[in-house]
C-alpha cells in the first residue's frame, strides 16, 4: 500500500510540473506550475536579438493589445499567478525565484518590462523596489498603489470586503496596523525615482474601484518630489474598465523607446 502511494505521489509530481504545449492567439504557449502557482510563457515566432520580454502581473489574457503588439516584435510574454498574495513579501520572493528560472531556462534579457493591471500594480512595484536593476520600464494600467484604497475602501473607492480580509491576512496586518504600514508603492517612490525607471500609467479618470487620486496621482506626486515622474494617459469619462487602449501604439512606443 505504501509503495502504491509513493508511486502515485511521484507520478502526480511529474504530471503537475509538466509543461503543456498550447496555443495562444496564434503563438506557442507553454503552461506549467511553478511553486504550486500557474505559470505561462508565450513564445514569439521570431525572438528579437535582445531576448526582450514582458511580464504580466495579473488578469492573464485580458485586453492583450500590448502583449500581442510586443509578441509581434519578438518579445516573450510571461506570467505567474500570485493574485491572492496582493504583492506581499511572499509574492516578491516567489517572483524572485520565477525570474531566475525563466531568464535562465529561456535565456531572456536580464531587464524585464513589467505590466501591472489593477491589483497587479502592487506586485509590479513591490518587486521593482527589491530588484531595481532588473527592470527596463513599467507599464501599469489602473494600478492599485495602496491597499488602503483597494481593497480596503478606506478612501473614496468602493473597496472589496472579501479581498480586504484576505489582503490583511496576506500582509499579516490589522485594520489598525495597516495605517502605519509603508511597504506599499505610494511609499516607495524615493527608491524608484532614484533609479530613474521609466513609467507609464493608463487610467480611467472616473475610476471608482481604484480611484486615481489615491493611487496613480499620489504615486506620481511622490515620484516628482524625488526628481522623477511618470507618463500618464488619462481616459476621461472612463472607469476602471476597460483597461488598456484600443490602439496600444502610445504604450508600445513608450516601451520600445525605453528598452534601447
Coordinates of C-alpha atoms in Angstrom, one line a residue:
X1 CA 0.0 0.0 0.0
X2 CA 2.8 2.4 0.9
X3 CA 4.6 1.6 -2.3
X4 CA 1.5 2.4 -4.3
X5 CA 1.0 5.7 -2.5
X6 CA 4.7 6.6 -3.2
X7 CA 4.4 5.8 -6.9
X8 CA 1.2 7.8 -7.2
X9 CA 2.9 10.8 -5.4
X10 CA 5.9 10.6 -7.8
X11 CA 3.7 10.4 -10.9
X12 CA 1.5 13.2 -9.7
X13 CA 4.5 15.4 -9.0
X14 CA 5.9 14.7 -12.5
X15 CA 2.5 15.5 -14.0
X16 CA 1.9 18.7 -12.1
X17 CA 5.3 20.1 -13.1
X18 CA 5.0 19.0 -16.7
X19 CA 4.9 21.7 -19.4
X20 CA 1.8 21.7 -21.5
X21 CA 2.1 22.9 -25.1
X22 CA -0.8 25.1 -26.1
X23 CA -1.6 27.9 -28.5
X24 CA -2.5 31.5 -27.5
X25 CA -3.6 33.9 -30.2
X26 CA -1.7 32.0 -32.8
X27 CA 1.5 31.8 -30.7
X28 CA 3.1 28.8 -29.0
X29 CA 2.3 28.9 -25.3
X30 CA 3.9 26.7 -22.6
X31 CA 1.9 26.3 -19.4
X32 CA 3.2 24.7 -16.2
X33 CA 3.2 25.0 -12.4
X34 CA 5.9 26.8 -10.5
X35 CA 5.9 26.5 -6.7
X36 CA 2.3 25.4 -7.0
X37 CA 1.3 28.5 -9.0
X38 CA 0.0 28.5 -12.6
X39 CA 2.7 29.9 -14.9
X40 CA 2.8 30.6 -18.7
X41 CA 5.2 31.7 -21.3
X42 CA 4.3 32.7 -24.8
X43 CA 7.0 32.3 -27.4
X44 CA 7.3 34.8 -30.2
X45 CA 7.6 33.5 -33.8
X46 CA 10.9 35.3 -34.2
X47 CA 12.5 36.3 -30.9
X48 CA 14.4 39.6 -31.1
X49 CA 18.1 39.6 -30.7
X50 CA 18.0 41.2 -27.2
X51 CA 15.6 38.5 -25.9
X52 CA 13.2 41.1 -24.6
X53 CA 10.2 40.1 -22.5
X54 CA 7.2 41.5 -20.9
X55 CA 6.0 40.1 -17.5
X56 CA 2.2 40.4 -16.9
X57 CA 1.3 40.6 -13.3
X58 CA -2.5 39.9 -13.3
X59 CA -5.5 39.1 -15.4
X60 CA -4.0 36.8 -18.0
X61 CA -5.3 37.4 -21.5
X62 CA -7.4 40.4 -20.6
X63 CA -7.2 43.3 -23.1
X64 CA -4.0 41.8 -24.6
X65 CA -3.4 44.6 -27.1
X66 CA 0.1 45.5 -25.8
X67 CA 1.1 41.9 -25.3
X68 CA 0.2 41.0 -28.9
X69 CA 2.0 44.0 -30.3
X70 CA 5.2 43.1 -28.4
X71 CA 5.0 39.4 -29.3
X72 CA 4.9 40.6 -33.0
X73 CA 8.1 42.5 -32.2
X74 CA 9.9 39.4 -30.8
X75 CA 9.1 39.8 -27.1
X76 CA 8.4 36.8 -24.9
X77 CA 5.3 37.1 -22.7
X78 CA 5.5 35.7 -19.2
X79 CA 3.0 35.2 -16.4
X80 CA 2.9 33.5 -12.9
X81 CA -0.3 33.8 -10.8
X82 CA 0.3 35.5 -7.4
X83 CA -3.1 37.3 -7.3
X84 CA -4.2 36.4 -3.8
X85 CA -0.9 37.5 -2.3
X86 CA -1.6 41.1 -3.1
X87 CA 2.1 41.9 -3.8
X88 CA 3.3 40.9 -0.3
X89 CA 6.7 39.7 0.7
X90 CA 5.8 36.1 -0.2
X91 CA 4.8 37.2 -3.7
X92 CA 8.1 39.1 -4.1
X93 CA 10.0 36.1 -3.0
X94 CA 8.2 33.8 -5.5
X95 CA 8.7 36.3 -8.3
X96 CA 12.4 36.4 -7.4
X97 CA 12.6 32.6 -7.9
X98 CA 10.5 32.7 -11.0
X99 CA 12.7 35.5 -12.5
X100 CA 15.8 33.3 -12.1
X101 CA 14.0 30.3 -13.5
X102 CA 12.6 32.0 -16.6
X103 CA 15.6 34.0 -17.5
X104 CA 17.9 31.0 -17.3
X105 CA 15.7 28.4 -19.0
X106 CA 14.7 30.7 -21.9
X107 CA 17.8 32.9 -22.0
X108 CA 15.9 36.1 -21.6
X109 CA 17.2 39.6 -21.1
X110 CA 18.2 40.4 -17.6
X111 CA 16.0 43.5 -17.7
X112 CA 12.2 43.0 -18.0
X113 CA 9.3 45.1 -19.0
X114 CA 6.7 44.9 -16.2
X115 CA 3.0 45.1 -16.8
X116 CA 0.5 45.5 -14.0
X117 CA -3.2 45.6 -14.4
X118 CA -5.3 46.7 -11.3
X119 CA -4.0 44.8 -8.3
X120 CA -1.1 43.7 -10.4
X121 CA 0.3 47.2 -9.7
X122 CA 1.2 46.0 -6.1
X123 CA 3.5 43.2 -7.1
X124 CA 5.0 45.1 -10.0
X125 CA 6.1 48.0 -7.8
X126 CA 7.0 45.9 -4.7
X127 CA 9.1 43.6 -6.9
X128 CA 10.7 46.6 -8.6
X129 CA 11.8 48.1 -5.3
X130 CA 13.5 44.7 -4.4
X131 CA 15.0 44.4 -7.9
X132 CA 15.8 47.9 -9.2
X133 CA 18.5 46.8 -11.6
X134 CA 16.3 44.2 -13.3
X135 CA 13.5 46.5 -14.6
X136 CA 13.7 48.1 -18.0
X137 CA 10.4 50.0 -17.6
X138 CA 6.9 49.7 -16.1
X139 CA 3.5 49.8 -17.8
X140 CA 0.8 50.0 -15.2
X141 CA -2.9 50.1 -16.0
X142 CA -5.4 51.4 -13.4
X143 CA -3.0 50.0 -10.9
X144 CA -3.5 49.6 -7.1
X145 CA -0.7 51.5 -5.4
X146 CA -2.2 51.5 -1.9
X147 CA -4.1 48.6 -0.3
X148 CA -6.0 51.0 1.9
X149 CA -7.6 52.4 -1.2
X150 CA -8.3 49.0 -2.7
X151 CA -9.3 46.5 -1.4
X152 CA -9.6 48.5 1.8
X153 CA -12.1 51.1 0.5
X154 CA -10.9 53.5 3.2
X155 CA -10.9 56.5 0.9
X156 CA -13.4 57.3 -1.9
X157 CA -13.3 53.9 -3.6
X158 CA -15.8 51.1 -3.2
X159 CA -13.3 48.5 -1.8
X160 CA -13.9 44.8 -1.6
X161 CA -14.8 43.3 1.8
X162 CA -13.7 39.8 0.9
X163 CA -10.4 40.8 -0.7
X164 CA -9.7 43.2 2.2
X165 CA -9.8 40.3 4.7
X166 CA -7.6 38.2 2.5
X167 CA -5.2 41.1 1.9
X168 CA -4.8 41.9 5.6
X169 CA -4.1 38.3 6.3
X170 CA -1.6 38.1 3.4
X171 CA 0.3 41.1 4.9
X172 CA -0.2 40.0 8.5
X173 CA -1.8 43.4 9.3
X174 CA -4.9 44.5 11.1
X175 CA -7.3 47.3 10.3
X176 CA -5.3 49.4 12.7
X177 CA -1.7 48.5 11.9
X178 CA -2.2 48.9 8.2
X179 CA -2.4 52.6 8.7
X180 CA 1.3 52.7 9.7
X181 CA 2.5 50.2 7.1
X182 CA 4.8 51.7 4.4
X183 CA 5.7 48.6 2.3
X184 CA 3.4 49.8 -0.5
X185 CA 4.1 51.5 -3.9
X186 CA 3.0 55.0 -2.8
X187 CA 5.6 55.0 -0.1
X188 CA 8.4 53.5 -2.3
X189 CA 8.7 56.5 -4.7
X190 CA 12.1 57.5 -3.5
X191 CA 13.8 54.2 -4.4
X192 CA 12.0 54.1 -7.8
X193 CA 12.8 57.7 -8.6
X194 CA 16.5 57.4 -7.8
X195 CA 16.7 54.5 -10.2
X196 CA 15.1 56.6 -12.9
X197 CA 12.9 53.7 -14.1
X198 CA 10.7 54.9 -17.0
X199 CA 7.0 54.5 -16.0
X200 CA 3.7 54.8 -18.0
X201 CA 0.3 54.6 -16.4
X202 CA -3.0 54.3 -18.3
X203 CA -6.0 55.2 -16.1
X204 CA -9.7 56.0 -16.3
X205 CA -10.4 59.4 -14.8
X206 CA -13.7 58.2 -13.4
X207 CA -12.4 55.0 -11.8
X208 CA -14.4 54.3 -8.6
X209 CA -12.8 51.0 -7.9
X210 CA -9.2 52.1 -7.8
X211 CA -9.5 55.9 -7.6
X212 CA -6.7 57.6 -9.5
X213 CA -6.3 60.3 -6.8
X214 CA -5.5 57.7 -4.1
X215 CA -3.2 55.6 -6.4
X216 CA -1.7 56.8 -9.6
X217 CA -1.8 60.6 -8.9
X218 CA -0.4 60.1 -5.4
X219 CA 2.5 58.0 -6.7
X220 CA 3.1 60.5 -9.4
X221 CA 3.3 63.3 -6.9
X222 CA 5.7 61.4 -4.7
X223 CA 7.9 60.5 -7.7
X224 CA 8.1 64.2 -8.6
X225 CA 9.3 65.0 -5.1
X226 CA 12.4 63.0 -5.8
X227 CA 13.1 64.3 -9.3
X228 CA 11.3 61.7 -11.4
X229 CA 7.8 61.3 -12.9
X230 CA 5.6 59.1 -15.0
X231 CA 3.9 59.4 -18.3
X232 CA 0.2 59.4 -17.8
X233 CA -2.5 58.6 -20.3
X234 CA -5.8 59.7 -18.7
X235 CA -9.1 58.4 -20.2
X236 CA -11.7 61.0 -19.5
X237 CA -15.2 59.6 -18.5
X238 CA -13.8 56.1 -18.2
X239 CA -14.0 54.0 -15.1
X240 CA -11.8 51.0 -14.0
X241 CA -12.8 49.2 -17.2
X242 CA -11.9 48.8 -20.0
X243 CA -8.2 48.5 -19.4
X244 CA -5.5 49.4 -21.9
X245 CA -6.2 51.3 -25.2
X246 CA -8.0 50.1 -28.3
X247 CA -4.9 51.3 -30.2
X248 CA -2.0 50.4 -28.0
X249 CA 0.6 52.3 -30.1
X250 CA 1.4 55.0 -27.4
X251 CA 2.1 52.3 -24.8
X252 CA 4.1 50.1 -27.2
X253 CA 6.1 53.1 -28.4
X254 CA 6.9 54.0 -24.8
X255 CA 8.2 50.5 -24.1
X256 CA 10.2 50.2 -27.3
X257 CA 11.8 53.6 -26.6
X258 CA 12.9 52.6 -23.1
X259 CA 14.4 49.2 -23.8
X260 CA 17.1 50.6 -26.0

